Short mmCIF file of N, CA, C and O in Angstrom, two decimals:
data_model
loop_
_atom_site.label_atom_id
_atom_site.label_comp_id
_atom_site.label_asym_id
_atom_site.label_seq_id
_atom_site.Cartn_x
_atom_site.Cartn_y
_atom_site.Cartn_z
N MET A 148 2.05 -57.51 57.01
CA MET A 148 1.73 -58.44 55.96
C MET A 148 1.41 -57.71 54.66
O MET A 148 1.79 -58.14 53.60
N LYS A 149 0.68 -56.60 54.75
CA LYS A 149 0.34 -55.83 53.55
C LYS A 149 1.60 -55.27 52.89
O LYS A 149 1.69 -55.20 51.68
N ILE A 150 2.55 -54.85 53.67
CA ILE A 150 3.79 -54.29 53.12
C ILE A 150 4.53 -55.36 52.32
O ILE A 150 5.01 -55.09 51.23
N GLN A 151 4.60 -56.58 52.82
CA GLN A 151 5.29 -57.64 52.11
C GLN A 151 4.63 -57.93 50.77
O GLN A 151 5.31 -58.12 49.77
N LYS A 152 3.31 -57.98 50.73
CA LYS A 152 2.61 -58.24 49.49
C LYS A 152 2.85 -57.12 48.48
O LYS A 152 2.96 -57.35 47.29
N LYS A 153 2.92 -55.89 48.96
CA LYS A 153 3.16 -54.76 48.07
C LYS A 153 4.58 -54.78 47.50
O LYS A 153 4.83 -54.25 46.44
N LEU A 154 5.50 -55.38 48.19
CA LEU A 154 6.89 -55.42 47.73
C LEU A 154 7.16 -56.57 46.78
O LEU A 154 8.12 -56.53 46.01
N ILE A 155 6.35 -57.59 46.80
CA ILE A 155 6.60 -58.78 45.97
C ILE A 155 6.60 -58.43 44.49
O ILE A 155 7.52 -58.79 43.77
N PHE A 156 5.59 -57.75 44.01
CA PHE A 156 5.52 -57.43 42.59
C PHE A 156 6.68 -56.55 42.12
O PHE A 156 7.36 -56.89 41.15
N PRO A 157 6.97 -55.41 42.80
CA PRO A 157 8.09 -54.59 42.34
C PRO A 157 9.43 -55.33 42.38
O PRO A 157 10.24 -55.17 41.48
N LEU A 158 9.62 -56.15 43.40
CA LEU A 158 10.88 -56.89 43.48
C LEU A 158 10.98 -57.95 42.39
O LEU A 158 12.04 -58.14 41.80
N SER A 159 9.87 -58.63 42.10
CA SER A 159 9.91 -59.63 41.03
C SER A 159 10.09 -58.96 39.66
O SER A 159 10.79 -59.48 38.79
N LEU A 160 9.50 -57.80 39.48
CA LEU A 160 9.68 -57.04 38.25
C LEU A 160 11.13 -56.60 38.10
O LEU A 160 11.73 -56.76 37.04
N LEU A 161 11.70 -56.10 39.17
CA LEU A 161 13.09 -55.68 39.15
C LEU A 161 14.01 -56.86 38.82
O LEU A 161 14.90 -56.74 37.99
N PHE A 162 13.77 -58.00 39.44
CA PHE A 162 14.58 -59.18 39.17
C PHE A 162 14.46 -59.61 37.72
O PHE A 162 15.45 -59.94 37.08
N SER A 163 13.25 -59.60 37.17
CA SER A 163 13.07 -60.02 35.78
C SER A 163 13.76 -59.05 34.83
O SER A 163 14.34 -59.47 33.83
N LEU A 164 13.74 -57.77 35.12
CA LEU A 164 14.43 -56.80 34.27
C LEU A 164 15.94 -56.98 34.35
O LEU A 164 16.63 -56.87 33.34
N MET A 165 16.46 -57.28 35.52
CA MET A 165 17.89 -57.52 35.67
C MET A 165 18.30 -58.76 34.88
O MET A 165 19.35 -58.79 34.25
N THR A 166 17.48 -59.78 34.87
CA THR A 166 17.77 -61.01 34.14
C THR A 166 17.79 -60.75 32.64
O THR A 166 18.68 -61.21 31.93
N VAL A 167 16.82 -59.99 32.14
CA VAL A 167 16.77 -59.66 30.72
C VAL A 167 18.01 -58.86 30.32
O VAL A 167 18.64 -59.14 29.31
N ASP A 168 18.39 -57.86 31.11
CA ASP A 168 19.56 -57.05 30.80
C ASP A 168 20.82 -57.88 30.77
O ASP A 168 21.66 -57.74 29.90
N ALA A 169 20.98 -58.80 31.73
CA ALA A 169 22.18 -59.63 31.78
C ALA A 169 22.24 -60.54 30.56
O ALA A 169 23.29 -60.73 29.96
N ARG A 170 21.10 -61.11 30.16
CA ARG A 170 21.07 -61.98 28.99
C ARG A 170 21.38 -61.19 27.73
O ARG A 170 22.15 -61.62 26.88
N ALA A 171 20.81 -60.00 27.60
CA ALA A 171 21.00 -59.19 26.40
C ALA A 171 22.45 -58.78 26.23
O ALA A 171 22.96 -58.71 25.12
N GLU A 172 23.12 -58.49 27.35
CA GLU A 172 24.51 -58.08 27.26
C GLU A 172 25.41 -59.21 26.81
O GLU A 172 26.44 -58.98 26.18
N SER A 173 25.04 -60.46 27.09
CA SER A 173 25.90 -61.58 26.74
C SER A 173 25.66 -62.06 25.31
O SER A 173 26.46 -62.81 24.79
N GLU A 174 24.58 -61.66 24.68
CA GLU A 174 24.28 -62.10 23.32
C GLU A 174 24.72 -61.04 22.32
O GLU A 174 24.57 -59.86 22.53
N MET A 175 25.28 -61.52 21.23
CA MET A 175 25.69 -60.62 20.17
C MET A 175 24.49 -60.38 19.25
O MET A 175 23.73 -61.30 18.98
N PRO A 176 24.34 -59.16 18.76
CA PRO A 176 23.21 -58.89 17.84
C PRO A 176 23.44 -59.56 16.49
O PRO A 176 24.57 -59.80 16.08
N GLY A 177 22.34 -59.85 15.84
CA GLY A 177 22.41 -60.43 14.51
C GLY A 177 22.21 -59.37 13.44
O GLY A 177 22.00 -58.18 13.73
N GLY A 178 22.26 -59.79 12.20
CA GLY A 178 22.10 -58.88 11.08
C GLY A 178 20.75 -58.18 11.08
O GLY A 178 20.65 -57.01 10.72
N ALA A 179 19.71 -58.89 11.51
CA ALA A 179 18.38 -58.27 11.55
C ALA A 179 18.34 -57.14 12.57
O ALA A 179 17.75 -56.08 12.32
N GLU A 180 19.00 -57.34 13.73
CA GLU A 180 19.06 -56.29 14.74
C GLU A 180 19.90 -55.12 14.24
O GLU A 180 19.59 -53.95 14.51
N LEU A 181 20.96 -55.42 13.51
CA LEU A 181 21.79 -54.37 12.94
C LEU A 181 21.00 -53.55 11.93
O LEU A 181 21.05 -52.32 11.93
N LEU A 182 20.23 -54.21 11.09
CA LEU A 182 19.39 -53.52 10.12
C LEU A 182 18.41 -52.60 10.83
O LEU A 182 18.29 -51.42 10.49
N ALA A 183 17.73 -53.11 11.85
CA ALA A 183 16.77 -52.30 12.60
C ALA A 183 17.46 -51.12 13.28
O ALA A 183 16.93 -49.99 13.27
N ALA A 184 18.61 -51.36 13.86
CA ALA A 184 19.33 -50.28 14.56
C ALA A 184 19.77 -49.20 13.58
O ALA A 184 19.63 -48.00 13.87
N CYS A 185 20.28 -49.59 12.43
CA CYS A 185 20.75 -48.59 11.46
C CYS A 185 19.59 -47.84 10.82
O CYS A 185 19.69 -46.63 10.58
N GLN A 186 18.49 -48.51 10.56
CA GLN A 186 17.32 -47.82 10.03
C GLN A 186 16.78 -46.83 11.06
O GLN A 186 16.40 -45.71 10.71
N TYR A 187 16.75 -47.22 12.30
CA TYR A 187 16.32 -46.34 13.38
C TYR A 187 17.26 -45.13 13.47
O TYR A 187 16.81 -43.99 13.60
N ALA A 188 18.56 -45.40 13.41
CA ALA A 188 19.56 -44.33 13.53
C ALA A 188 19.44 -43.34 12.37
O ALA A 188 19.60 -42.13 12.58
N GLN A 189 19.16 -43.83 11.18
CA GLN A 189 18.99 -42.92 10.04
C GLN A 189 17.82 -41.98 10.28
O GLN A 189 17.86 -40.83 9.89
N LYS A 190 16.80 -42.49 10.92
CA LYS A 190 15.60 -41.69 11.13
C LYS A 190 15.72 -40.77 12.35
O LYS A 190 15.28 -39.62 12.30
N TYR A 191 16.34 -41.27 13.43
CA TYR A 191 16.34 -40.53 14.69
C TYR A 191 17.72 -40.07 15.17
O TYR A 191 17.82 -39.47 16.23
N GLY A 192 18.74 -40.37 14.43
CA GLY A 192 20.08 -39.93 14.81
C GLY A 192 20.93 -41.05 15.38
O GLY A 192 20.43 -42.10 15.77
N TYR A 193 22.21 -40.78 15.42
CA TYR A 193 23.18 -41.79 15.83
C TYR A 193 23.68 -41.59 17.26
O TYR A 193 24.59 -42.27 17.69
N ASP A 194 23.08 -40.67 17.98
CA ASP A 194 23.57 -40.38 19.32
C ASP A 194 22.75 -41.06 20.42
O ASP A 194 22.69 -40.61 21.54
N ASN A 195 22.13 -42.17 20.08
CA ASN A 195 21.38 -42.96 21.05
C ASN A 195 21.94 -44.38 21.03
O ASN A 195 22.86 -44.68 20.28
N THR A 196 21.39 -45.25 21.84
CA THR A 196 21.92 -46.61 21.95
C THR A 196 21.88 -47.35 20.62
O THR A 196 22.86 -47.99 20.23
N ARG A 197 20.78 -47.27 19.91
CA ARG A 197 20.69 -47.96 18.62
C ARG A 197 21.65 -47.36 17.61
O ARG A 197 22.28 -48.08 16.84
N GLY A 198 21.76 -46.05 17.61
CA GLY A 198 22.69 -45.40 16.70
C GLY A 198 24.13 -45.79 16.96
O GLY A 198 24.90 -46.02 16.03
N MET A 199 24.47 -45.88 18.23
CA MET A 199 25.84 -46.28 18.57
C MET A 199 26.10 -47.73 18.21
O MET A 199 27.20 -48.08 17.78
N LEU A 200 25.08 -48.59 18.34
CA LEU A 200 25.23 -49.99 17.92
C LEU A 200 25.50 -50.04 16.43
O LEU A 200 26.39 -50.76 15.97
N CYS A 201 24.75 -49.27 15.67
CA CYS A 201 24.95 -49.21 14.22
C CYS A 201 26.37 -48.77 13.89
O CYS A 201 27.07 -49.43 13.13
N ILE A 202 26.80 -47.67 14.49
CA ILE A 202 28.15 -47.16 14.22
C ILE A 202 29.20 -48.20 14.56
O ILE A 202 30.16 -48.40 13.81
N TRP A 203 29.05 -48.88 15.67
CA TRP A 203 30.03 -49.88 16.11
C TRP A 203 30.25 -50.94 15.03
O TRP A 203 31.38 -51.30 14.73
N TYR A 204 29.17 -51.44 14.44
CA TYR A 204 29.29 -52.53 13.48
C TYR A 204 29.59 -52.06 12.06
O TYR A 204 30.13 -52.83 11.28
N VAL A 205 29.24 -50.84 11.70
CA VAL A 205 29.52 -50.39 10.33
C VAL A 205 30.88 -49.72 10.21
O VAL A 205 31.28 -49.35 9.11
N THR A 206 31.57 -49.55 11.30
CA THR A 206 32.94 -49.00 11.26
C THR A 206 33.91 -49.99 11.88
O THR A 206 34.52 -49.73 12.91
N PRO A 207 34.05 -51.16 11.24
CA PRO A 207 34.93 -52.18 11.81
C PRO A 207 36.39 -51.72 11.80
O PRO A 207 36.83 -51.00 10.92
N CYS A 208 37.10 -52.15 12.80
CA CYS A 208 38.52 -51.84 12.92
C CYS A 208 39.31 -53.01 12.37
O CYS A 208 39.19 -54.13 12.87
N ASP A 209 40.09 -52.79 11.34
CA ASP A 209 40.96 -53.84 10.86
C ASP A 209 42.29 -53.72 11.60
O ASP A 209 43.32 -53.39 11.02
N CYS A 210 42.23 -53.96 12.87
CA CYS A 210 43.39 -53.79 13.74
C CYS A 210 44.33 -54.98 13.62
O CYS A 210 43.97 -56.02 13.10
N GLU A 211 45.49 -54.81 14.15
CA GLU A 211 46.51 -55.86 14.14
C GLU A 211 46.25 -56.84 15.28
O GLU A 211 47.12 -57.09 16.10
N ILE A 212 45.05 -57.39 15.33
CA ILE A 212 44.73 -58.37 16.36
C ILE A 212 44.21 -59.62 15.68
O ILE A 212 43.78 -59.58 14.53
N THR A 213 44.26 -60.71 16.38
CA THR A 213 43.76 -61.96 15.83
C THR A 213 42.25 -61.86 15.70
O THR A 213 41.56 -61.52 16.65
N LYS A 214 41.76 -62.14 14.50
CA LYS A 214 40.34 -62.08 14.24
C LYS A 214 39.85 -63.45 13.79
O LYS A 214 40.63 -64.29 13.40
N ASP A 215 38.57 -63.62 13.80
CA ASP A 215 37.94 -64.83 13.29
C ASP A 215 38.25 -64.91 11.79
O ASP A 215 37.99 -63.96 11.05
N GLU A 216 38.79 -66.03 11.36
CA GLU A 216 39.17 -66.18 9.95
C GLU A 216 37.96 -66.17 9.01
O GLU A 216 38.12 -65.95 7.82
N ASN A 217 36.77 -66.42 9.54
CA ASN A 217 35.56 -66.43 8.71
C ASN A 217 35.01 -65.03 8.45
O ASN A 217 34.13 -64.87 7.63
N ILE A 218 35.52 -64.06 9.18
CA ILE A 218 35.04 -62.68 9.02
C ILE A 218 35.98 -61.96 8.06
O ILE A 218 37.17 -61.82 8.33
N PRO A 219 35.46 -61.49 6.93
CA PRO A 219 36.32 -60.79 5.96
C PRO A 219 36.92 -59.52 6.55
O PRO A 219 36.29 -58.84 7.37
N ARG A 220 38.13 -59.22 6.14
CA ARG A 220 38.78 -58.00 6.58
C ARG A 220 38.18 -56.81 5.85
O ARG A 220 37.86 -56.89 4.67
N VAL A 221 38.05 -55.71 6.55
CA VAL A 221 37.52 -54.46 5.99
C VAL A 221 38.52 -53.36 6.30
O VAL A 221 38.90 -53.17 7.45
N CYS A 222 38.95 -52.65 5.27
CA CYS A 222 39.88 -51.53 5.46
C CYS A 222 39.20 -50.26 4.95
O CYS A 222 39.09 -50.04 3.74
N LEU A 223 38.74 -49.47 5.88
CA LEU A 223 38.01 -48.25 5.52
C LEU A 223 38.99 -47.13 5.19
O LEU A 223 40.02 -46.99 5.84
N PRO A 224 38.65 -46.32 4.19
CA PRO A 224 39.50 -45.16 3.91
C PRO A 224 39.36 -44.12 5.02
O PRO A 224 38.31 -44.05 5.67
N PRO A 225 40.39 -43.35 5.25
CA PRO A 225 40.32 -42.33 6.31
C PRO A 225 39.19 -41.34 6.04
O PRO A 225 38.94 -40.95 4.90
N GLY A 226 38.50 -40.97 7.10
CA GLY A 226 37.50 -39.92 7.01
C GLY A 226 36.15 -40.31 6.44
O GLY A 226 35.30 -39.44 6.26
N ILE A 227 35.92 -41.58 6.15
CA ILE A 227 34.62 -41.96 5.61
C ILE A 227 33.56 -41.82 6.70
O ILE A 227 33.77 -42.18 7.85
N ASP A 228 32.43 -41.27 6.33
CA ASP A 228 31.36 -40.98 7.28
C ASP A 228 30.57 -42.24 7.60
O ASP A 228 30.25 -43.03 6.70
N HIS A 229 30.23 -42.42 8.88
CA HIS A 229 29.48 -43.59 9.30
C HIS A 229 28.10 -43.65 8.67
O HIS A 229 27.55 -44.73 8.49
N THR A 230 27.53 -42.52 8.29
CA THR A 230 26.20 -42.55 7.67
C THR A 230 26.26 -43.20 6.29
O THR A 230 25.32 -43.87 5.88
N VAL A 231 27.36 -42.99 5.59
CA VAL A 231 27.56 -43.64 4.28
C VAL A 231 27.68 -45.14 4.46
O VAL A 231 27.08 -45.93 3.71
N LEU A 232 28.45 -45.54 5.46
CA LEU A 232 28.63 -46.97 5.74
C LEU A 232 27.32 -47.61 6.19
O LEU A 232 27.00 -48.73 5.79
N ALA A 233 26.57 -46.90 7.01
CA ALA A 233 25.28 -47.42 7.49
C ALA A 233 24.34 -47.65 6.31
O ALA A 233 23.68 -48.69 6.24
N GLN A 234 24.29 -46.71 5.39
CA GLN A 234 23.42 -46.88 4.23
C GLN A 234 23.85 -48.08 3.39
O GLN A 234 23.01 -48.83 2.91
N ARG A 235 25.14 -48.27 3.25
CA ARG A 235 25.66 -49.41 2.48
C ARG A 235 25.28 -50.73 3.16
O ARG A 235 24.88 -51.68 2.51
N VAL A 236 25.40 -50.78 4.48
CA VAL A 236 25.06 -51.99 5.22
C VAL A 236 23.55 -52.24 5.17
O VAL A 236 23.11 -53.37 4.98
N ILE A 237 22.76 -51.20 5.34
CA ILE A 237 21.30 -51.36 5.24
C ILE A 237 20.93 -51.95 3.89
O ILE A 237 20.18 -52.92 3.80
N GLN A 238 21.47 -51.37 2.83
CA GLN A 238 21.14 -51.86 1.49
C GLN A 238 21.61 -53.30 1.30
O GLN A 238 20.90 -54.12 0.72
N GLY A 239 22.78 -53.61 1.80
CA GLY A 239 23.30 -54.97 1.69
C GLY A 239 22.44 -55.97 2.44
O GLY A 239 22.22 -57.09 1.96
N LEU A 240 21.95 -55.60 3.60
CA LEU A 240 21.09 -56.49 4.38
C LEU A 240 19.72 -56.66 3.72
O LEU A 240 19.13 -57.73 3.78
N LEU A 241 19.22 -55.60 3.09
CA LEU A 241 17.95 -55.71 2.38
C LEU A 241 18.09 -56.54 1.10
O LEU A 241 17.20 -57.32 0.76
N ASP A 242 19.21 -56.36 0.41
CA ASP A 242 19.46 -57.10 -0.83
C ASP A 242 19.77 -58.58 -0.59
O ASP A 242 19.54 -59.42 -1.46
N ASN A 243 20.32 -58.89 0.59
CA ASN A 243 20.73 -60.26 0.92
C ASN A 243 20.12 -60.64 2.27
O ASN A 243 20.82 -60.64 3.28
N PRO A 244 18.83 -60.99 2.30
CA PRO A 244 18.16 -61.28 3.56
C PRO A 244 18.82 -62.40 4.37
O PRO A 244 18.69 -62.43 5.60
N GLY A 245 19.55 -63.29 3.72
CA GLY A 245 20.25 -64.35 4.45
C GLY A 245 21.27 -63.80 5.43
O GLY A 245 21.55 -64.43 6.45
N LEU A 246 21.82 -62.63 5.14
CA LEU A 246 22.79 -62.01 6.05
C LEU A 246 22.13 -61.55 7.35
O LEU A 246 22.80 -61.39 8.37
N GLN A 247 20.83 -61.37 7.33
CA GLN A 247 20.13 -60.92 8.54
C GLN A 247 20.12 -62.00 9.62
O GLN A 247 19.97 -61.70 10.80
N ALA A 248 20.32 -63.25 9.24
CA ALA A 248 20.35 -64.35 10.21
C ALA A 248 21.75 -64.58 10.76
O ALA A 248 21.92 -65.38 11.68
N GLN A 249 22.75 -63.89 10.22
CA GLN A 249 24.12 -64.05 10.69
C GLN A 249 24.44 -63.04 11.78
O GLN A 249 23.68 -62.10 12.01
N ALA A 250 25.55 -63.22 12.44
CA ALA A 250 26.00 -62.26 13.46
C ALA A 250 26.21 -60.91 12.79
O ALA A 250 26.64 -60.83 11.63
N ALA A 251 25.92 -59.84 13.52
CA ALA A 251 26.04 -58.49 12.97
C ALA A 251 27.45 -58.22 12.46
O ALA A 251 27.62 -57.63 11.40
N GLU A 252 28.46 -58.63 13.22
CA GLU A 252 29.85 -58.40 12.82
C GLU A 252 30.16 -59.07 11.48
O GLU A 252 30.77 -58.46 10.60
N LEU A 253 29.72 -60.31 11.32
CA LEU A 253 29.96 -61.04 10.08
C LEU A 253 29.18 -60.43 8.92
O LEU A 253 29.72 -60.23 7.83
N ALA A 254 27.91 -60.11 9.15
CA ALA A 254 27.07 -59.54 8.08
C ALA A 254 27.65 -58.22 7.60
O ALA A 254 27.79 -57.99 6.39
N ALA A 255 27.99 -57.33 8.52
CA ALA A 255 28.55 -56.03 8.13
C ALA A 255 29.87 -56.20 7.40
O ALA A 255 30.11 -55.54 6.38
N ALA A 256 30.72 -57.09 7.88
CA ALA A 256 32.02 -57.30 7.23
C ALA A 256 31.86 -57.86 5.82
O ALA A 256 32.58 -57.46 4.91
N ARG A 257 30.93 -58.77 5.65
CA ARG A 257 30.71 -59.34 4.30
C ARG A 257 30.24 -58.25 3.33
O ARG A 257 30.64 -58.24 2.18
N ILE A 258 29.40 -57.36 3.80
CA ILE A 258 28.91 -56.29 2.93
C ILE A 258 30.00 -55.27 2.65
O ILE A 258 30.27 -54.93 1.50
N LEU A 259 30.65 -54.79 3.70
CA LEU A 259 31.63 -53.71 3.53
C LEU A 259 32.92 -54.16 2.86
O LEU A 259 33.58 -53.37 2.19
N SER A 260 33.27 -55.44 3.01
CA SER A 260 34.51 -55.92 2.38
C SER A 260 34.40 -55.92 0.86
O SER A 260 35.42 -55.92 0.17
N GLN A 261 33.19 -55.88 0.33
CA GLN A 261 33.02 -55.81 -1.12
C GLN A 261 33.49 -54.45 -1.65
O GLN A 261 34.06 -54.36 -2.73
N ASP A 262 33.22 -53.39 -0.87
CA ASP A 262 33.61 -52.04 -1.29
C ASP A 262 34.96 -51.61 -0.71
O ASP A 262 35.62 -50.74 -1.27
N TYR A 263 35.31 -52.17 0.43
CA TYR A 263 36.52 -51.73 1.14
C TYR A 263 37.40 -52.92 1.54
O TYR A 263 37.65 -53.15 2.71
N PRO A 264 37.86 -53.68 0.54
CA PRO A 264 38.72 -54.83 0.88
C PRO A 264 40.09 -54.35 1.32
O PRO A 264 40.51 -53.23 1.00
N CYS A 265 40.77 -55.20 2.04
CA CYS A 265 42.14 -54.89 2.43
C CYS A 265 43.09 -55.45 1.38
O CYS A 265 42.83 -56.52 0.82
N ASP A 266 44.16 -54.75 1.13
CA ASP A 266 45.16 -55.26 0.20
C ASP A 266 45.91 -56.42 0.86
O ASP A 266 46.29 -56.33 2.01
N GLY A 267 46.12 -57.47 0.08
CA GLY A 267 46.89 -58.61 0.58
C GLY A 267 46.08 -59.42 1.42
O GLY A 267 45.98 -60.00 2.28
#
């Protein structure tokens, strides 16, 4: 009986952590999370989970795939450093707090498309 009681808490904790991870993976980050991730990455580096999240959203691929028509196209010049793009996105999110409530992909695209629009 004592063994069962000792297992209840760790098992319930494990289950709750699994539920949180599953929910987090299915939700897309917003502009506020992108801002926090990029600010963290600037301070602590881009080789961690937050840094990689920042890089993912500040280096959008304008690939030949069907995209959401509401998301502006971004065409980055070859060789541009992700730290430059991160700083631009951070500043854009700070200057336009309304973008922080939007999806990270949309917020980053709206900011970067001002400097890096696609021709046509």
